[in-house]
Coordinates of C-alpha atoms and ligand atoms in Angstrom, one line a residue:
M30 CA 0.0 0.0 0.0
K31 CA 1.2 3.5 -0.7
N32 CA 2.0 6.1 1.8
I33 CA 0.7 4.2 4.8
I34 CA 2.8 2.8 7.6
S35 CA 1.9 -0.2 9.8
I36 CA 3.0 -0.8 13.3
N37 CA 2.1 -4.1 15.0
H38 CA 4.2 -4.3 18.2
K39 CA 5.1 -2.6 21.4
L40 CA 8.6 -1.3 21.5
N41 CA 10.5 -3.6 23.9
N42 CA 13.2 -2.8 26.4
Y43 CA 15.8 -0.2 25.5
K44 CA 17.9 0.8 28.5
K45 CA 20.4 3.5 29.1
K46 CA 20.1 4.7 25.5
N47 CA 21.3 8.1 24.4
I48 CA 19.6 9.9 21.5
K49 CA 19.8 13.3 19.9
V50 CA 16.7 14.9 18.3
D51 CA 16.7 17.4 15.4
G52 CA 17.3 21.1 15.9
D53 CA 14.7 23.4 17.4
K54 CA 12.1 24.5 14.8
S55 CA 11.2 27.8 16.4
L56 CA 14.9 28.8 16.6
S57 CA 15.7 27.5 13.1
I58 CA 13.0 29.6 11.5
R59 CA 13.9 32.7 13.6
F60 CA 17.6 32.2 12.6
I61 CA 16.7 32.2 8.9
I62 CA 14.5 35.3 9.1
L63 CA 16.7 37.4 11.5
S64 CA 20.0 36.5 9.9
S65 CA 18.6 37.7 6.5
I66 CA 18.3 41.2 7.9
S67 CA 21.6 41.2 9.7
K68 CA 24.7 42.8 8.2
G69 CA 26.9 40.0 6.8
K70 CA 27.4 36.3 6.9
C71 CA 25.7 34.3 9.6
I72 CA 26.3 30.6 10.3
A73 CA 24.0 28.2 12.1
T74 CA 25.0 24.7 13.0
N75 CA 22.5 21.9 13.6
I76 CA 19.8 23.8 11.8
L77 CA 16.6 21.8 11.4
K78 CA 16.3 20.6 7.8
S79 CA 12.6 19.9 7.9
E80 CA 10.0 21.0 5.4
D81 CA 8.9 24.0 7.5
V82 CA 12.4 25.4 7.7
I83 CA 13.0 24.7 4.0
S84 CA 9.9 26.8 3.2
A85 CA 11.4 29.6 5.2
I86 CA 14.8 29.3 3.4
K87 CA 13.2 29.2 -0.1
S88 CA 11.1 32.2 0.7
I89 CA 14.0 34.3 2.0
K90 CA 16.1 33.3 -1.0
K91 CA 13.4 34.7 -3.3
L92 CA 14.0 38.1 -1.6
G93 CA 17.6 38.1 -3.0
I94 CA 19.3 36.7 0.1
K95 CA 22.0 34.1 -0.5
I96 CA 21.6 31.0 1.6
I97 CA 23.9 28.0 1.4
I98 CA 23.4 24.7 3.2
K99 CA 26.6 22.6 3.7
K100 CA 26.0 19.4 5.6
S101 CA 25.3 20.5 9.2
K102 CA 25.9 24.2 8.5
C103 CA 23.6 26.9 7.1
E104 CA 25.1 30.1 5.9
V105 CA 22.9 33.2 5.4
Y106 CA 24.4 36.3 3.8
G107 CA 22.3 39.1 5.4
K108 CA 22.0 42.5 3.7
G109 CA 20.8 44.6 6.6
L110 CA 17.4 45.8 7.7
F111 CA 16.3 47.0 4.2
G112 CA 18.4 44.8 2.0
Y113 CA 15.7 42.6 0.3
S114 CA 15.2 43.0 -3.4
Y115 CA 11.5 43.1 -4.1
K116 CA 10.9 41.7 -7.6
K117 CA 7.6 42.0 -9.5
N118 CA 4.9 39.3 -9.0
L119 CA 6.8 37.6 -6.2
I120 CA 5.1 34.6 -4.6
L121 CA 6.3 33.2 -1.3
N122 CA 5.1 29.8 -0.2
A123 CA 5.2 29.0 3.5
G124 CA 4.1 25.4 2.9
N125 CA 2.6 24.0 6.1
S126 CA 4.4 26.4 8.5
G127 CA 2.3 29.0 10.4
T128 CA 5.5 30.4 12.0
T129 CA 7.1 31.0 8.5
A130 CA 3.9 32.6 7.0
R131 CA 3.4 34.9 10.0
L132 CA 7.0 35.9 10.4
L133 CA 7.4 36.5 6.7
L134 CA 4.4 38.9 6.7
S135 CA 6.2 40.9 9.4
V136 CA 9.6 41.0 7.8
L137 CA 8.0 42.3 4.6
V138 CA 6.5 45.4 6.2
D139 CA 8.8 47.6 4.0
A140 CA 7.9 45.7 0.7
K141 CA 8.1 47.9 -2.3
K142 CA 6.0 45.7 -4.6
K143 CA 3.0 43.6 -4.1
I144 CA 3.9 40.1 -2.7
K145 CA 1.7 37.1 -2.5
I146 CA 2.1 34.8 0.5
T147 CA 0.5 31.4 0.3
G148 CA 0.7 28.0 1.8
D149 CA -0.6 24.4 1.6
S150 CA -4.2 23.4 2.2
S151 CA -3.8 23.2 6.0
L152 CA -2.1 26.6 6.2
K153 CA -4.8 28.1 4.0
K154 CA -7.4 27.3 6.7
R155 CA -5.5 29.2 9.4
D156 CA -6.1 32.7 10.6
M157 CA -3.7 35.4 9.4
N158 CA -5.8 38.3 10.7
R159 CA -4.0 37.9 14.1
I160 CA -0.9 39.2 12.2
I161 CA -2.6 41.4 9.6
V162 CA -4.5 43.5 12.2
P163 CA -1.4 44.6 14.2
L164 CA 0.7 45.0 11.0
K165 CA -2.0 47.3 9.5
K166 CA -1.5 49.6 12.6
F167 CA 2.2 50.0 11.5
G168 CA 0.8 51.3 8.2
V169 CA 1.1 48.1 6.0
K170 CA -1.4 47.4 3.3
F171 CA -2.9 43.9 2.9
K172 CA -5.4 42.1 0.8
S173 CA -6.8 38.7 1.8
N174 CA -9.9 36.6 1.7
N175 CA -11.1 37.1 5.3
G176 CA -7.7 36.8 6.8
K177 CA -6.8 33.6 5.1
L178 CA -4.0 32.8 2.7
P179 CA -3.2 33.8 0.0
V180 CA -2.5 37.2 1.6
Y181 CA -1.1 40.0 -0.6
T182 CA 1.0 42.6 1.1
S183 CA 2.4 45.8 -0.4
G184 CA 4.3 47.1 2.7
S185 CA 4.5 50.7 3.7
K186 CA 6.8 53.6 2.9
L187 CA 6.1 55.2 6.2
L188 CA 6.0 52.7 9.0
R189 CA 4.9 54.0 12.4
P190 CA 5.5 52.4 15.8
I191 CA 2.5 50.9 17.6
N192 CA 1.2 49.9 21.0
F193 CA 0.0 46.3 20.8
Y194 CA -1.8 44.1 23.3
E195 CA -1.1 40.4 22.4
H196 CA -4.1 38.7 24.0
L197 CA -3.9 35.2 22.5
G198 CA -0.7 34.1 24.2
S199 CA 0.7 33.6 20.7
A200 CA 4.5 33.7 20.2
Q201 CA 4.0 34.1 16.5
C202 CA 1.9 37.3 16.9
K203 CA 4.3 38.7 19.5
S204 CA 7.3 37.9 17.3
A205 CA 5.7 39.3 14.2
V206 CA 5.2 42.7 15.9
M207 CA 8.7 42.6 17.3
I208 CA 10.2 42.0 13.9
A209 CA 8.2 44.7 12.3
A210 CA 9.3 47.1 15.0
L211 CA 13.0 46.5 13.9
K212 CA 12.2 48.2 10.6
T213 CA 10.2 51.1 12.1
F214 CA 11.3 54.5 13.4
G215 CA 10.4 55.0 17.1
V216 CA 9.5 52.8 20.0
T217 CA 7.0 49.9 19.7
N218 CA 5.3 48.8 22.9
I219 CA 3.9 45.3 23.4
K220 CA 2.0 43.8 26.3
S221 CA 1.9 40.1 25.8
L222 CA 0.3 37.1 27.5
P223 CA 2.8 34.4 28.2
S224 CA 4.2 32.5 25.2
R225 CA 7.6 31.1 24.1
D226 CA 10.2 33.9 24.4
H227 CA 12.9 32.9 21.9
T228 CA 12.5 36.1 19.9
E229 CA 13.0 38.3 23.0
I230 CA 16.1 36.3 23.9
M231 CA 17.5 36.5 20.4
F232 CA 16.9 40.3 20.2
R233 CA 18.7 40.8 23.6
H234 CA 21.5 38.2 23.5
V235 CA 22.2 37.7 19.8
L236 CA 21.2 40.8 17.8
K237 CA 21.8 43.1 20.8
V238 CA 19.2 45.6 19.6
P239 CA 17.7 48.2 22.0
I240 CA 15.0 46.2 23.9
I241 CA 13.5 46.5 27.4
I242 CA 11.6 43.4 28.7
K243 CA 9.7 43.5 31.9
K244 CA 8.3 40.1 33.1
K245 CA 5.2 40.6 35.2
K246 CA 3.3 37.8 36.9
N247 CA 0.7 37.2 34.1
Y248 CA 2.1 39.1 31.2
E249 CA 5.2 40.7 29.7
L250 CA 6.0 44.2 28.6
I251 CA 8.3 44.7 25.7
K252 CA 9.7 48.0 24.3
I253 CA 11.7 48.0 21.1
K254 CA 13.5 50.9 19.5
G255 CA 13.6 50.4 15.7
L256 CA 16.0 51.2 12.9
N257 CA 19.2 49.8 14.6
E258 CA 21.1 47.7 12.2
F259 CA 22.7 44.7 13.8
K260 CA 25.8 42.6 13.0
S261 CA 26.0 39.1 11.6
F262 CA 26.0 36.3 14.1
N263 CA 26.6 32.6 14.5
Y264 CA 24.2 30.2 16.3
K265 CA 24.4 26.6 17.4
I266 CA 20.8 25.3 17.3
P267 CA 20.0 23.0 20.2
G268 CA 17.6 20.1 20.1
D269 CA 13.8 20.7 20.0
I270 CA 11.9 19.8 23.2
S271 CA 8.7 19.3 21.1
S272 CA 10.5 16.6 19.2
A273 CA 12.1 15.2 22.4
S274 CA 8.7 14.9 23.9
F275 CA 7.6 12.0 21.7
F276 CA 10.5 10.0 23.1
I277 CA 9.9 11.1 26.6
V278 CA 6.3 9.9 26.5
L279 CA 7.2 6.6 24.7
T280 CA 9.7 5.9 27.5
L281 CA 7.3 6.9 30.2
L282 CA 4.5 4.7 28.9
S283 CA 6.5 1.5 28.3
K284 CA 8.1 -0.9 30.7
N285 CA 11.8 -1.1 31.7
K286 CA 13.1 1.8 29.7
S287 CA 15.4 4.7 30.3
L288 CA 16.6 7.3 27.9
L289 CA 18.9 10.3 27.8
I290 CA 18.1 12.9 25.2
K291 CA 21.2 15.1 24.7
N292 CA 21.5 18.8 24.2
V293 CA 17.8 20.0 24.2
N294 CA 16.6 23.6 24.5
V295 CA 14.8 23.6 27.9
N296 CA 13.7 27.2 27.9
P297 CA 11.1 27.5 30.7
S298 CA 8.6 28.9 28.2
R299 CA 8.8 25.5 26.4
T300 CA 9.1 23.0 29.3
G301 CA 5.4 22.8 30.3
I302 CA 5.3 19.2 29.2
I303 CA 8.0 18.3 31.7
K304 CA 6.3 20.1 34.6
I305 CA 3.0 18.5 33.7
L306 CA 4.4 15.0 33.4
N307 CA 6.3 15.3 36.6
L308 CA 3.0 16.5 38.3
M309 CA 1.5 13.3 36.9
G310 CA 4.1 11.2 38.6
A311 CA 7.0 11.0 36.1
K312 CA 10.5 11.7 37.4
I313 CA 12.1 13.5 34.4
K314 CA 15.3 15.3 35.1
F315 CA 17.5 17.9 33.4
I316 CA 21.2 17.2 33.7
N317 CA 24.3 18.9 32.3
K318 CA 22.5 22.2 32.4
K319 CA 24.1 25.2 30.7
K320 CA 23.3 28.6 29.2
Y321 CA 23.8 29.4 25.5
K322 CA 23.1 32.9 24.2
G323 CA 20.3 33.4 26.8
E324 CA 18.7 30.0 26.2
N325 CA 18.7 27.1 28.7
I326 CA 20.2 23.8 27.4
A327 CA 20.2 20.4 29.1
D328 CA 20.2 16.7 28.6
I329 CA 16.8 15.2 29.5
F330 CA 16.8 11.9 31.5
V331 CA 13.5 9.9 31.6
R332 CA 12.6 6.4 32.7
S333 CA 9.5 4.3 32.5
A334 CA 6.9 5.4 35.1
K335 CA 5.7 2.9 37.6
K336 CA 2.5 4.8 38.5
L337 CA 0.9 7.8 36.8
K338 CA -1.7 9.9 38.4
S339 CA -4.4 12.2 36.9
I340 CA -4.1 15.9 36.8
N341 CA -6.5 18.9 36.9
L342 CA -4.2 21.2 35.0
S343 CA -3.9 24.9 35.7
P344 CA -4.4 26.7 32.4
K345 CA -1.4 28.8 33.3
L346 CA 0.7 25.9 32.1
N347 CA -1.1 25.7 28.7
S348 CA 1.2 28.1 26.7
S349 CA 4.4 26.4 27.7
A350 CA 3.1 23.0 26.5
I351 CA 1.0 24.3 23.5
D352 CA 2.4 21.8 20.9
E353 CA 2.5 18.8 23.3
F354 CA -1.1 18.4 24.3
L355 CA -1.8 15.3 22.2
L356 CA 1.0 13.6 24.0
I357 CA -0.2 14.8 27.4
F358 CA -3.7 13.4 26.6
L359 CA -2.1 10.1 25.7
V360 CA -0.4 10.0 29.1
A361 CA -3.7 11.0 30.8
S362 CA -5.3 7.9 29.2
K363 CA -3.0 5.6 31.2
C364 CA -3.4 7.5 34.5
N365 CA -5.2 6.5 37.6
G366 CA -8.1 8.9 37.8
V367 CA -9.8 11.6 35.8
S368 CA -7.8 14.4 34.2
I369 CA -9.0 17.8 33.3
F370 CA -7.6 20.3 30.8
K371 CA -9.2 23.7 30.1
N372 CA -9.0 26.8 27.9
L373 CA -7.5 25.0 24.9
S374 CA -9.2 26.9 22.1
E375 CA -5.8 27.6 20.5
L376 CA -5.3 23.9 19.9
N377 CA -8.0 23.9 17.3
K378 CA -6.1 26.6 15.4
K379 CA -3.0 24.6 14.7
E380 CA -2.0 22.5 11.6
S381 CA -5.2 20.5 12.3
K382 CA -7.9 20.9 14.9
R383 CA -5.8 19.2 17.5
L384 CA -8.3 19.4 20.4
N385 CA -10.8 17.5 18.2
W386 CA -8.1 15.0 17.3
G387 CA -7.4 14.4 21.0
F388 CA -11.1 13.4 21.3
K389 CA -10.9 11.2 18.2
I390 CA -7.7 9.4 19.1
L391 CA -8.9 8.7 22.6
K392 CA -12.3 7.4 21.4
L393 CA -10.6 5.2 18.9
I394 CA -8.5 3.5 21.6
G395 CA -11.4 3.1 23.9
V396 CA -10.7 5.9 26.5
K397 CA -13.8 7.8 27.7
T398 CA -13.7 11.6 27.4
K399 CA -16.1 14.5 28.0
R400 CA -16.1 17.9 26.3
L401 CA -16.0 20.7 28.8
N402 CA -17.3 24.2 28.2
T403 CA -14.5 26.7 27.4
H404 CA -12.7 24.3 25.2
G405 CA -11.7 21.7 27.7
I406 CA -11.4 17.9 27.9
K407 CA -12.0 15.5 30.7
I408 CA -10.1 12.2 30.3
Y409 CA -11.1 9.1 32.2
G410 CA -7.7 7.3 32.7
K411 CA -7.3 3.5 32.3
P412 CA -4.0 2.4 34.0
K413 CA -4.3 -1.0 32.4
L414 CA -5.0 0.3 28.9
N415 CA -3.6 -2.3 26.5
L416 CA -4.7 -2.4 22.8
N417 CA -5.3 -5.4 20.6
K418 CA -7.5 -4.2 17.7
T419 CA -6.8 -2.5 14.4
Y420 CA -6.5 1.3 14.5
I421 CA -6.5 3.5 11.4
I422 CA -5.5 7.1 11.4
K423 CA -6.2 9.2 8.2
N424 CA -7.6 12.5 6.9
Y425 CA -5.8 14.5 9.5
L426 CA -4.5 17.2 7.1
K427 CA -1.1 15.7 7.4
D428 CA -0.6 17.3 10.8
H429 CA 2.9 16.1 11.8
R430 CA 2.0 16.0 15.5
V431 CA -1.1 13.8 14.9
F432 CA 1.1 11.4 12.9
M433 CA 3.8 11.2 15.5
V434 CA 1.5 10.8 18.5
S435 CA -0.2 8.0 16.7
V436 CA 3.1 6.2 16.2
I437 CA 3.9 6.7 19.9
A438 CA 0.5 5.3 20.9
A439 CA 1.1 2.3 18.7
L440 CA 4.5 1.5 20.1
S441 CA 3.6 2.0 23.7
L442 CA 0.0 0.7 23.9
G443 CA 0.1 -2.1 21.3
G444 CA -2.6 -3.1 18.7
S445 CA -2.2 -3.1 15.0
W446 CA -2.0 0.5 13.5
K447 CA -2.2 1.8 10.0
I448 CA -1.3 5.4 9.8
H449 CA -1.8 7.2 6.5
D450 CA 0.3 10.0 5.0
S451 CA 3.5 8.5 6.3
D452 CA 5.8 11.3 5.4
S453 CA 3.9 13.9 7.6
Y454 CA 6.6 13.9 10.2
K455 CA 9.1 15.5 7.8
T456 CA 7.4 18.8 8.4
S457 CA 9.1 19.2 11.8
F458 CA 11.2 16.1 12.7
P459 CA 12.9 14.3 9.7
A460 CA 14.9 12.0 12.0
F461 CA 11.8 10.7 13.9
I462 CA 11.4 7.3 12.2
K463 CA 15.2 6.7 12.0
I464 CA 15.6 7.3 15.8
L465 CA 12.7 4.9 16.5
K466 CA 14.2 2.2 14.3
N467 CA 17.5 2.6 16.1
L468 CA 15.7 2.0 19.4
G469 CA 14.3 -1.2 17.9
A470 CA 10.9 -0.2 16.4
K471 CA 9.7 -2.2 13.4
I472 CA 7.9 0.1 11.2
N473 CA 6.7 -1.1 7.8
E474 CA 6.8 1.8 5.3
Ligands
S3P798 C1 5.6 28.9 17.5 C2 4.7 29.3 18.4 C3 3.5 28.5 18.8 C4 3.7 27.0 18.3 C5 4.3 26.9 17.0 C6 5.6 27.6 16.9 C7 6.8 29.8 17.3 O1 2.4 29.0 18.2 O2 2.4 26.4 18.4 O3 4.4 25.5 16.7 O4 7.8 29.3 16.7 O5 6.7 31.0 17.6 P1 1.7 30.4 18.9 O6 1.9 31.5 17.9 O7 0.3 30.0 19.0 O8 2.4 30.6 20.2

């Protein structure tokens, strides 16, 4: 059969194994975009070579920026804040990547010609108004069909700084405004609900542009002074905790396993999954902790859990685990007790409607759930959950995280699985299947 993988076994003992996951996706895309507006040659090592990052690279190249990929290195020849060449009838395709589409719209605020930004069928369903609305306040002109791709932008000759309240807890929205502020005369002010803070860290520790960040209890205040050119820089991209999470959960849910995942970015705005799993009874540890250009890096040690307990999760932890909820739901399925997760409307705005997919996958494997008001889910855990039927996963808009969580469910819970669109994982984690095979998984492609 074409493009379907089958998995018919639980992954047996691996002990004291070391693995490395691919480079961080958020940092890789930010590196490509920000290096392209620096002054000179930037080099990243361990850049993620996934489809999302390739979409960012191809788009930036179309703006006249030279980018060379050499084995594990990526060289970007930045031309300064206003160095793009804007050709006629330019079309940039962000593929499946929300981050690429949204950050591209922001780095194009000074476009001199009309540019079309488009994406694949999943990305065309996603909301771009959350970016268009604040960028219009800078003075940028847009045309779109109700805030969906394709979006046409024709930039602005007179960008003006803005005051922006980022109320969704979206790092993409916050980052888009921050990047637009770099090209704008004056001071842009942002008040932002918590979300990953890689852009703030890069601005302060790598680009060294004038920025003031005040972290308050429930929000963050950011001030950026624009029109400061910045020098070229190098960056060693650490492993992606979102990719590491698949292996953390696989280890946790199976018997007699332990795993060390080396050199992962454990920025506190990304480690919600670790905090949540530890609250559920896991004993995941960070070792060899170090700092790199403002980011926290560590090796992650995890072993199989003897007992897992349910959780009533405080929504305060939602943003730091935003891409990991399908995995967290899977763990809740094996817990003793009923787990509750609330305020997850943003999950249905991802590559697929991920909250709905949570319900679908749990129903498929025979775990009872209830829908809660305000976009929540109640999961009735089954500690003895053990699967022995046939399970088919398809029509999920090729959402890489739906694909990978299904593979982890198969390898940790058993049963016979057929998962369609077997190349979906290449969007974010090209080494996923290879690492599983090295750990002993038998996956028929
Ligand atoms: C990302 C931010 C998150 C996350 C996405 C990557 C980023 O989205 O879901 O996968 O790199 O900024 P939000 O914009 O909703 O925070």
